[in-house]
Coordinates of C-alpha atoms and ligand atoms in Angstrom, one line a residue:
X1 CA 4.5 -18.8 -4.6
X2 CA 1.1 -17.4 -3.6
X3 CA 2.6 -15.4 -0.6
X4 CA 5.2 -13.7 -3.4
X5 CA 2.1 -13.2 -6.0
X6 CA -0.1 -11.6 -3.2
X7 CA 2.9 -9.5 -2.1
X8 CA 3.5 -8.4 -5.7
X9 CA -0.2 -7.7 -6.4
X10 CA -0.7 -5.6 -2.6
X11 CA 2.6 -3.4 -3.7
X12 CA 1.2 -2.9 -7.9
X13 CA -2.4 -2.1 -6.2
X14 CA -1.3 0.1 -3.2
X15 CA 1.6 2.4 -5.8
X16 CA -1.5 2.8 -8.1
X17 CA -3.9 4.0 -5.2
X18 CA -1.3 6.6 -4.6
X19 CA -0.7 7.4 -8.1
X20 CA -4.8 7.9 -8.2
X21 CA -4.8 9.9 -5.1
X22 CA -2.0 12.0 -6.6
X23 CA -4.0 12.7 -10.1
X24 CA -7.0 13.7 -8.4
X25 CA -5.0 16.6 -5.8
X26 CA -3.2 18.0 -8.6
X27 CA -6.8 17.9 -10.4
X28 CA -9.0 19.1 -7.7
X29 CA -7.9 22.7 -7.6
X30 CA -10.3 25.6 -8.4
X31 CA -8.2 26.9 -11.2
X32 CA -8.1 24.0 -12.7
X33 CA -11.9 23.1 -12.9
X34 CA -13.7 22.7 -16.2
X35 CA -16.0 19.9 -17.5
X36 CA -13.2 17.9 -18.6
X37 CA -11.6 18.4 -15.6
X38 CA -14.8 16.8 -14.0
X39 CA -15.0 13.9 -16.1
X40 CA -11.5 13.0 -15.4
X41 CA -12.5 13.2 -11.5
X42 CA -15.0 11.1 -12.0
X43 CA -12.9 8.1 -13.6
X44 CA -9.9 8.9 -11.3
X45 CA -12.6 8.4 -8.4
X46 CA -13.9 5.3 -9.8
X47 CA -10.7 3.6 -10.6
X48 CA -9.9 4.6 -6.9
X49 CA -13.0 2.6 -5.6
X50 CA -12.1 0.0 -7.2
X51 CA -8.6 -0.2 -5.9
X52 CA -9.4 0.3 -2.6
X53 CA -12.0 -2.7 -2.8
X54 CA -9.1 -4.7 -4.5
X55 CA -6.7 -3.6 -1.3
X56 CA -8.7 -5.0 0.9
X57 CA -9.4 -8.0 -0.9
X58 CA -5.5 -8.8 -1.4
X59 CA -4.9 -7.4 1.8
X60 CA -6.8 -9.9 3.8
X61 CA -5.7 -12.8 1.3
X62 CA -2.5 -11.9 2.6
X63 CA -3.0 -12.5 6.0
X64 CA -5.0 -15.5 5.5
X65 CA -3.2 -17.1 2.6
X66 CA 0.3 -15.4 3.2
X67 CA 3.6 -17.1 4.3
X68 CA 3.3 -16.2 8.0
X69 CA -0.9 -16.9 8.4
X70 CA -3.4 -15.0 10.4
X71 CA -1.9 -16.1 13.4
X72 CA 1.1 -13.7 13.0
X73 CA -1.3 -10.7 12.0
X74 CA -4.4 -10.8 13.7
X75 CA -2.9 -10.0 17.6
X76 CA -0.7 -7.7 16.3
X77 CA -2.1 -4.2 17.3
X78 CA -0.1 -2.0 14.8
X79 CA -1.8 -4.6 12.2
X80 CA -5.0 -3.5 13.5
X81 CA -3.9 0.4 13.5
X82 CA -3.0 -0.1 9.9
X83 CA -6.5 -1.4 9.0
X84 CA -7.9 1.4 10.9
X85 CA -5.7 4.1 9.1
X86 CA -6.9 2.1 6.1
X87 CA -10.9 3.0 7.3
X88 CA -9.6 6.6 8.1
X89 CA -8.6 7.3 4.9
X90 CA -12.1 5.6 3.2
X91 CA -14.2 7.1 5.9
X92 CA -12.4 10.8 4.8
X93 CA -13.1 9.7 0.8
X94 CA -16.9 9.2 1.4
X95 CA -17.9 12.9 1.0
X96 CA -15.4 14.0 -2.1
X97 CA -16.6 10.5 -4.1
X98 CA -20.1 11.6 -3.2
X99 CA -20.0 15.1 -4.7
X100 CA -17.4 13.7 -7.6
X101 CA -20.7 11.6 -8.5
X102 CA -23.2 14.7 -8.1
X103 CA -21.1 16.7 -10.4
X104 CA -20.9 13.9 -13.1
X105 CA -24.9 14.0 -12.8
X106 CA -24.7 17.7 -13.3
X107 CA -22.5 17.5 -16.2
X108 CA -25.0 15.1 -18.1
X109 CA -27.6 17.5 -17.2
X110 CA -25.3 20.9 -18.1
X111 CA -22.4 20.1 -20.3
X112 CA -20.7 23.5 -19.5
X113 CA -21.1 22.9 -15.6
X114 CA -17.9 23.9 -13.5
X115 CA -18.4 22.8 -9.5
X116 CA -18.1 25.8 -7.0
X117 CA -15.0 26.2 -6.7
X118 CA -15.5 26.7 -2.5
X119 CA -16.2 23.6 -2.9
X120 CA -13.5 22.4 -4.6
X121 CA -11.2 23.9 -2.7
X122 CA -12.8 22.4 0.8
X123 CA -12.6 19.1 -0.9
X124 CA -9.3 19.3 -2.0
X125 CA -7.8 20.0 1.5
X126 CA -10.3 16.8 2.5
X127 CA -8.3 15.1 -0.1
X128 CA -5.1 16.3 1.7
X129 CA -5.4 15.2 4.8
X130 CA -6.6 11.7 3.1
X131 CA -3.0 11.3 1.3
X132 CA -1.6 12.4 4.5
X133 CA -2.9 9.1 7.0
X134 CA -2.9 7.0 3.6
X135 CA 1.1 8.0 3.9
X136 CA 1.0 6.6 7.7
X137 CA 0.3 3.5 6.2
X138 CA 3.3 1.9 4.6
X139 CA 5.2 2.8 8.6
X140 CA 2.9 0.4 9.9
X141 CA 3.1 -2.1 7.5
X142 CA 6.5 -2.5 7.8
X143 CA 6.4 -2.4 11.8
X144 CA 3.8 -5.1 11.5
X145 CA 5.9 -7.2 8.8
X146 CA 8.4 -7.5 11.1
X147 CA 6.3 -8.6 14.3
X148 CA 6.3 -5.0 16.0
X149 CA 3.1 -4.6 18.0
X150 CA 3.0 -7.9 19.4
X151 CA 2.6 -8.8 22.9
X152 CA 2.9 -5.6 25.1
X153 CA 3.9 -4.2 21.9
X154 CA 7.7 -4.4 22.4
X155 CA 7.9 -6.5 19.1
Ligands
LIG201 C1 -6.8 -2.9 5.0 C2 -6.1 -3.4 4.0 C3 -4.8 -4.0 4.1 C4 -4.4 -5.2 4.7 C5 -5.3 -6.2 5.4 C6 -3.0 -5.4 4.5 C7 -2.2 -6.5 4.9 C8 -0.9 -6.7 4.7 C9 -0.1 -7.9 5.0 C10 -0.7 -9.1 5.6 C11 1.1 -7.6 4.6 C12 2.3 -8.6 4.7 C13 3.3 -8.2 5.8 C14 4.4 -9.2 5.9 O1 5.2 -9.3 5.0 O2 4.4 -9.9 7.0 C15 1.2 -6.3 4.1 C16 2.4 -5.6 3.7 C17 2.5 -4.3 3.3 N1 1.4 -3.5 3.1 FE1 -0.5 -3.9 3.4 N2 -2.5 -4.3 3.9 C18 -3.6 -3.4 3.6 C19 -3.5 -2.2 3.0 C20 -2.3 -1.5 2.7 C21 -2.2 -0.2 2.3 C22 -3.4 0.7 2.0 C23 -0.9 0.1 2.1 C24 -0.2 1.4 1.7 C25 -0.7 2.6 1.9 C26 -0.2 -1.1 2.5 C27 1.2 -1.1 2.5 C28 1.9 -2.3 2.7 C29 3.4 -2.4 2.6 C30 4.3 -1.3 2.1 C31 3.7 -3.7 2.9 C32 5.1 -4.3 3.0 C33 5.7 -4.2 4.4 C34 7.1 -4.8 4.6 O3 7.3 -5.9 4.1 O4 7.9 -4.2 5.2 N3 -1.1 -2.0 2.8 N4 0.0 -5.7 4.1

């Protein structure tokens, strides 16, 4: 029962990361940008922090708590790669959250304020390559799932 509840919860969690990533490209465009456009970054942005801290935390309940235990997971390497593609992707997120937060300060300050829209754009191909290793991710999970990167990696 827990190993189908955390299964359940890691899917829900992971579709709505992707649904957030997806609202914030088709958002982060330079003709798009107005205030509004801003403020919806900035709760887009902060729903995606909080779903990425939720990943993790099911994630590695999962492992721990999950039907097969850490024991299955931990020597795996494409497990490991998956974690790391998981870091890739927050690593790349760091500098587009930042300056999603600078413009909501500039908005408070300047309620007409539009973002430079170089800036946009340089963000938004940022964001691209970010939905691009996040897409890497559900290929390893399902080599992992099924015990493929174990050993000498011949599954
Ligand atoms: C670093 C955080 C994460 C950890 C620790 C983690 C861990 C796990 C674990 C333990 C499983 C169970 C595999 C099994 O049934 O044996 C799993 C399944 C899965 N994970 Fe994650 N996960 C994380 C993040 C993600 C992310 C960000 C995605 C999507 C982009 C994702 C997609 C999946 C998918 C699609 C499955 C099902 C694989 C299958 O049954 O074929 N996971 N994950």
């Amino acid at each position: 029962m827990t190993d189908l509840v955390l299964a359940i919860t890691h899917h829900l969690i992971v579709f709505g990361i992707a649904a957030v990533l997806a609202a914030e490209l088709a958002l982060m465009r330079p003709a798009a940008m107005s205030p509004h456009t801003v403020r919806l970054l900035g709760r887009f942005d902060a729903a995606y922090g909080a779903l990425a801290v939720a990943i993790l935390a099911i994630g590695f309940a999962r492992v721990w708590f999950g039907a097969k235990g850490p024991d299955f997971y931990l020597p795996n390497h494409v497990f490991w790669t998956k974690v790391g593609a998981f870091a890739v992707v927050g690593l790349l997120s760091i500098k587009p959250t930042l300056r999603i937060l600078a413009w909501q300060k500039a908005l408070k300050a300047n309620a007409s304020f539009v973002p430079p829209l170089d800036e946009v754009d340089t963000l938004r191909r940022r964001l691209l390559v970010e939905i691009h290793v996040f897409a890497l991710i559900p290929g390893f999970a399902a080599l992992m799932a099924r015990g493929i990167g174990l050993g000498l990696g011949l599954g």
